[in-house]
Amino acid sequence: MAIDTSRVLVTHEQIEEMLTRLSDQLNRDYEGKHLVVVGILTGAFIFTSDLVRRLNMPVTVDFMQVSSYVGEISSGVLKIKKDLSYDIAGKDVLIVEDIVDTGRTLELLMEQLRKRNPASLKVCTAFDKPARRVNSFVPDYNGLTVPDEFIVGYGLDLDGEYRNFDDIRIVRKV
Ligand code: IMP
Ligand code: MG
């Protein structure tokens, strides 16, 4: 079986527009504040770096690496592979994610980070795939809503590959 990534879903120009729209909104909403940006590795590394360079307020950048799995008796378990380097108590925190799919990862991550008592905790995702949601999670900031397709590029991968595409492509197995 081969992988076909020739179908472009979001062009680089559309990504640029999305970045401008999101950063305009964030610059308004966090004006006069110091923002702690938490990028979620690995998928959000490109989006995080593009977004923070468009922010005007003082920013601290940190990263976490997490994964979620559905346990036998619980609705979901969060595994933290890399934790934050800074204490977020009393800080304005913005989680930056590549894509919200089932919503499990962010729901569990929000629950964990809230226990650390940030002043505020919000989520900015580049892409949202609401058709796949298993809970009521809604991102505070969403770049683009995408259909129920597996997408790669702009940081998003298939088994670690294709993150380097500067646009978003639909994966077809042929
Ligand atoms: P969740 O299902 O909302 O918990 O999403 C978990 C993770 O799955 C996301 O952070 C992405 O890393 C990955 N993911 C979900 N949909 C896609 C996709 O279409 N392409 C690449 N990665 C995806
Ligand atoms: Mg991810």
Short mmCIF file of C-alpha atoms and ligand atoms in Angstrom, two decimals:
data_model
loop_
_atom_site.label_atom_id
_atom_site.label_comp_id
_atom_site.label_asym_id
_atom_site.label_seq_id
_atom_site.Cartn_x
_atom_site.Cartn_y
_atom_site.Cartn_z
CA MET A 1 0.00 0.00 0.00
CA ALA A 2 1.27 3.45 -0.91
CA ILE A 3 0.50 6.86 0.59
CA ASP A 4 -0.84 9.59 -1.68
CA THR A 5 -0.47 13.15 -0.32
CA SER A 6 -1.14 15.04 -3.55
CA ARG A 7 -4.48 16.58 -2.46
CA VAL A 8 -3.97 20.00 -0.89
CA LEU A 9 -6.67 20.92 1.65
CA VAL A 10 -5.20 24.18 2.99
CA THR A 11 -2.67 26.25 1.05
CA HIS A 12 0.28 28.06 2.60
CA GLU A 13 -1.46 31.38 1.81
CA GLN A 14 -4.54 30.25 3.77
CA ILE A 15 -2.30 29.29 6.68
CA GLU A 16 -0.73 32.78 6.59
CA GLU A 17 -4.20 34.36 6.68
CA MET A 18 -5.17 32.11 9.57
CA LEU A 19 -2.03 33.15 11.49
CA THR A 20 -2.79 36.84 10.98
CA ARG A 21 -6.40 36.43 12.11
CA LEU A 22 -5.46 34.43 15.23
CA SER A 23 -2.57 36.69 16.25
CA ASP A 24 -4.71 39.85 15.79
CA GLN A 25 -7.28 38.34 18.13
CA LEU A 26 -4.66 37.21 20.69
CA ASN A 27 -2.92 40.60 20.60
CA ARG A 28 -6.25 42.23 21.47
CA ASP A 29 -7.31 39.69 24.11
CA TYR A 30 -3.97 39.55 25.96
CA GLU A 31 -2.97 43.21 25.57
CA GLY A 32 -1.04 44.39 28.66
CA LYS A 33 -0.53 40.84 29.93
CA HIS A 34 2.42 38.47 30.02
CA LEU A 35 1.45 35.31 28.18
CA VAL A 36 2.83 31.82 28.79
CA VAL A 37 2.53 29.89 25.53
CA VAL A 38 2.58 26.11 25.93
CA GLY A 39 3.20 24.36 22.61
CA ILE A 40 2.23 20.70 22.44
CA LEU A 41 4.99 18.61 20.92
CA THR A 42 5.59 17.46 18.37
CA GLY A 43 2.73 18.47 16.10
CA ALA A 44 2.48 22.12 17.18
CA PHE A 45 6.17 23.04 16.83
CA ILE A 46 5.75 24.93 13.54
CA PHE A 47 2.42 26.56 14.46
CA THR A 48 3.82 27.65 17.84
CA SER A 49 6.90 29.24 16.28
CA ASP A 50 4.84 31.03 13.59
CA LEU A 51 2.26 32.25 16.09
CA VAL A 52 4.60 33.58 18.81
CA ARG A 53 6.52 35.67 16.26
CA ARG A 54 3.29 37.54 15.54
CA LEU A 55 2.50 38.30 19.20
CA ASN A 56 3.22 41.77 20.61
CA MET A 57 2.92 41.19 24.37
CA PRO A 58 5.71 39.73 26.54
CA VAL A 59 5.70 35.97 25.96
CA THR A 60 7.29 32.96 27.64
CA VAL A 61 7.43 29.86 25.46
CA ASP A 62 7.33 26.40 26.97
CA PHE A 63 6.54 22.95 25.57
CA MET A 64 4.86 19.79 26.77
CA GLN A 65 4.67 16.39 25.18
CA VAL A 66 1.58 14.38 26.08
CA SER A 67 -0.51 11.53 24.80
CA SER A 68 -3.86 10.15 25.83
CA TYR A 69 -5.21 6.66 25.75
CA VAL A 70 -8.57 5.19 26.69
CA GLY A 71 -8.26 3.01 29.77
CA GLU A 72 -10.37 -0.03 30.59
CA ILE A 73 -12.30 1.57 33.44
CA SER A 74 -11.62 5.27 32.90
CA SER A 75 -12.70 7.50 30.03
CA GLY A 76 -9.10 8.48 29.34
CA VAL A 77 -5.61 8.68 30.82
CA LEU A 78 -3.07 11.39 30.10
CA LYS A 79 0.58 10.40 29.81
CA ILE A 80 3.00 13.31 30.24
CA LYS A 81 6.20 12.51 28.33
CA LYS A 82 7.68 15.98 28.79
CA ASP A 83 6.41 18.38 31.42
CA LEU A 84 6.65 22.18 31.60
CA SER A 85 9.91 23.84 32.61
CA TYR A 86 8.13 26.70 34.41
CA ASP A 87 5.55 27.01 37.17
CA ILE A 88 2.27 28.34 35.73
CA ALA A 89 0.60 29.33 39.03
CA GLY A 90 -0.91 32.79 38.65
CA LYS A 91 0.05 33.01 34.94
CA ASP A 92 -2.03 33.56 31.83
CA VAL A 93 -1.52 30.34 29.91
CA LEU A 94 -2.34 29.56 26.29
CA ILE A 95 -2.02 25.96 25.12
CA VAL A 96 -1.09 25.81 21.43
CA GLU A 97 -2.10 22.59 19.69
CA ASP A 98 -1.90 21.36 16.10
CA ILE A 99 -5.34 19.75 15.82
CA VAL A 100 -8.28 18.85 18.04
CA ASP A 101 -9.68 15.51 17.00
CA THR A 102 -11.58 13.43 19.59
CA GLY A 103 -10.84 16.17 22.14
CA ARG A 104 -9.55 13.64 24.69
CA THR A 105 -5.98 14.97 24.89
CA LEU A 106 -7.00 18.56 25.53
CA GLU A 107 -9.79 17.76 27.94
CA LEU A 108 -7.38 15.69 30.08
CA LEU A 109 -4.53 18.20 29.73
CA MET A 110 -6.77 21.12 30.76
CA GLU A 111 -7.87 19.14 33.80
CA GLN A 112 -4.22 18.56 34.83
CA LEU A 113 -3.04 22.12 34.20
CA ARG A 114 -6.00 23.68 36.04
CA LYS A 115 -4.76 21.97 39.22
CA ARG A 116 -1.60 24.12 38.97
CA ASN A 117 -3.74 27.25 39.45
CA PRO A 118 -2.97 29.41 36.41
CA ALA A 119 -4.68 32.83 36.36
CA SER A 120 -6.27 31.79 33.06
CA LEU A 121 -6.03 28.75 30.79
CA LYS A 122 -7.09 28.76 27.15
CA VAL A 123 -6.50 26.71 24.03
CA CYS A 124 -5.50 27.85 20.54
CA THR A 125 -5.55 25.16 17.87
CA ALA A 126 -4.46 25.47 14.26
CA PHE A 127 -7.09 22.99 13.09
CA ASP A 128 -10.30 21.59 14.51
CA LYS A 129 -11.99 18.37 13.38
CA PRO A 130 -15.31 18.58 15.28
CA ALA A 131 -16.88 15.60 13.49
CA ARG A 132 -14.67 13.27 15.54
CA ARG A 133 -15.35 14.77 18.98
CA VAL A 134 -16.24 12.36 21.81
CA ASN A 135 -16.78 15.09 24.44
CA SER A 136 -17.91 18.71 24.62
CA PHE A 137 -14.45 20.25 24.25
CA VAL A 138 -14.45 23.52 22.27
CA PRO A 139 -11.15 25.38 21.62
CA ASP A 140 -11.07 29.06 22.61
CA TYR A 141 -9.23 29.93 19.39
CA ASN A 142 -9.48 27.89 16.20
CA GLY A 143 -7.55 28.56 12.99
CA LEU A 144 -9.56 26.45 10.57
CA THR A 145 -12.26 23.80 10.85
CA VAL A 146 -11.37 20.74 8.77
CA PRO A 147 -13.46 17.80 7.52
CA ASP A 148 -13.17 14.25 8.84
CA GLU A 149 -10.03 13.36 6.88
CA PHE A 150 -6.52 12.46 8.06
CA ILE A 151 -4.31 15.45 7.27
CA VAL A 152 -0.55 16.01 7.26
CA GLY A 153 1.83 18.94 6.86
CA TYR A 154 2.53 22.13 8.80
CA GLY A 155 3.74 20.02 11.73
CA LEU A 156 1.12 17.28 11.47
CA ASP A 157 2.45 13.82 10.77
CA LEU A 158 1.67 10.30 9.69
CA ASP A 159 3.99 8.04 11.70
CA GLY A 160 6.47 10.91 12.10
CA GLU A 161 6.58 11.84 8.42
CA TYR A 162 5.33 14.79 6.30
CA ARG A 163 5.59 17.43 9.07
CA ASN A 164 7.78 19.57 6.78
CA PHE A 165 5.09 20.31 4.15
CA ASP A 166 4.27 24.03 4.25
CA ASP A 167 0.62 23.32 3.38
CA ILE A 168 -1.97 20.81 4.59
CA ARG A 169 -2.61 17.68 2.55
CA ILE A 170 -5.16 14.88 2.78
CA VAL A 171 -3.73 11.38 3.21
CA ARG A 172 -5.04 8.74 0.82
CA LYS A 173 -3.97 5.13 1.06
CA VAL A 174 -3.78 3.76 -2.49
P1 IMP B 1 -7.35 14.03 20.15
O1 IMP B 1 -8.04 12.87 19.48
O2 IMP B 1 -8.17 15.28 20.09
O3 IMP B 1 -6.93 13.67 21.55
O4 IMP B 1 -6.05 14.34 19.29
C1 IMP B 1 -4.84 13.75 19.59
C2 IMP B 1 -3.77 13.99 18.56
O5 IMP B 1 -4.03 13.19 17.42
C3 IMP B 1 -3.60 15.38 17.98
O6 IMP B 1 -2.91 16.25 18.82
C4 IMP B 1 -2.77 15.04 16.75
O7 IMP B 1 -1.41 14.91 17.11
C5 IMP B 1 -3.32 13.69 16.34
N1 IMP B 1 -4.21 13.85 15.17
C6 IMP B 1 -5.55 13.85 15.15
N2 IMP B 1 -6.02 14.00 13.89
C7 IMP B 1 -4.93 14.09 13.10
C8 IMP B 1 -4.75 14.25 11.68
O8 IMP B 1 -5.67 14.36 10.87
N3 IMP B 1 -3.46 14.30 11.25
C9 IMP B 1 -2.37 14.19 12.09
N4 IMP B 1 -2.51 14.05 13.41
C10 IMP B 1 -3.77 13.98 13.92
MG MG B 2 -0.51 16.26 18.77
#
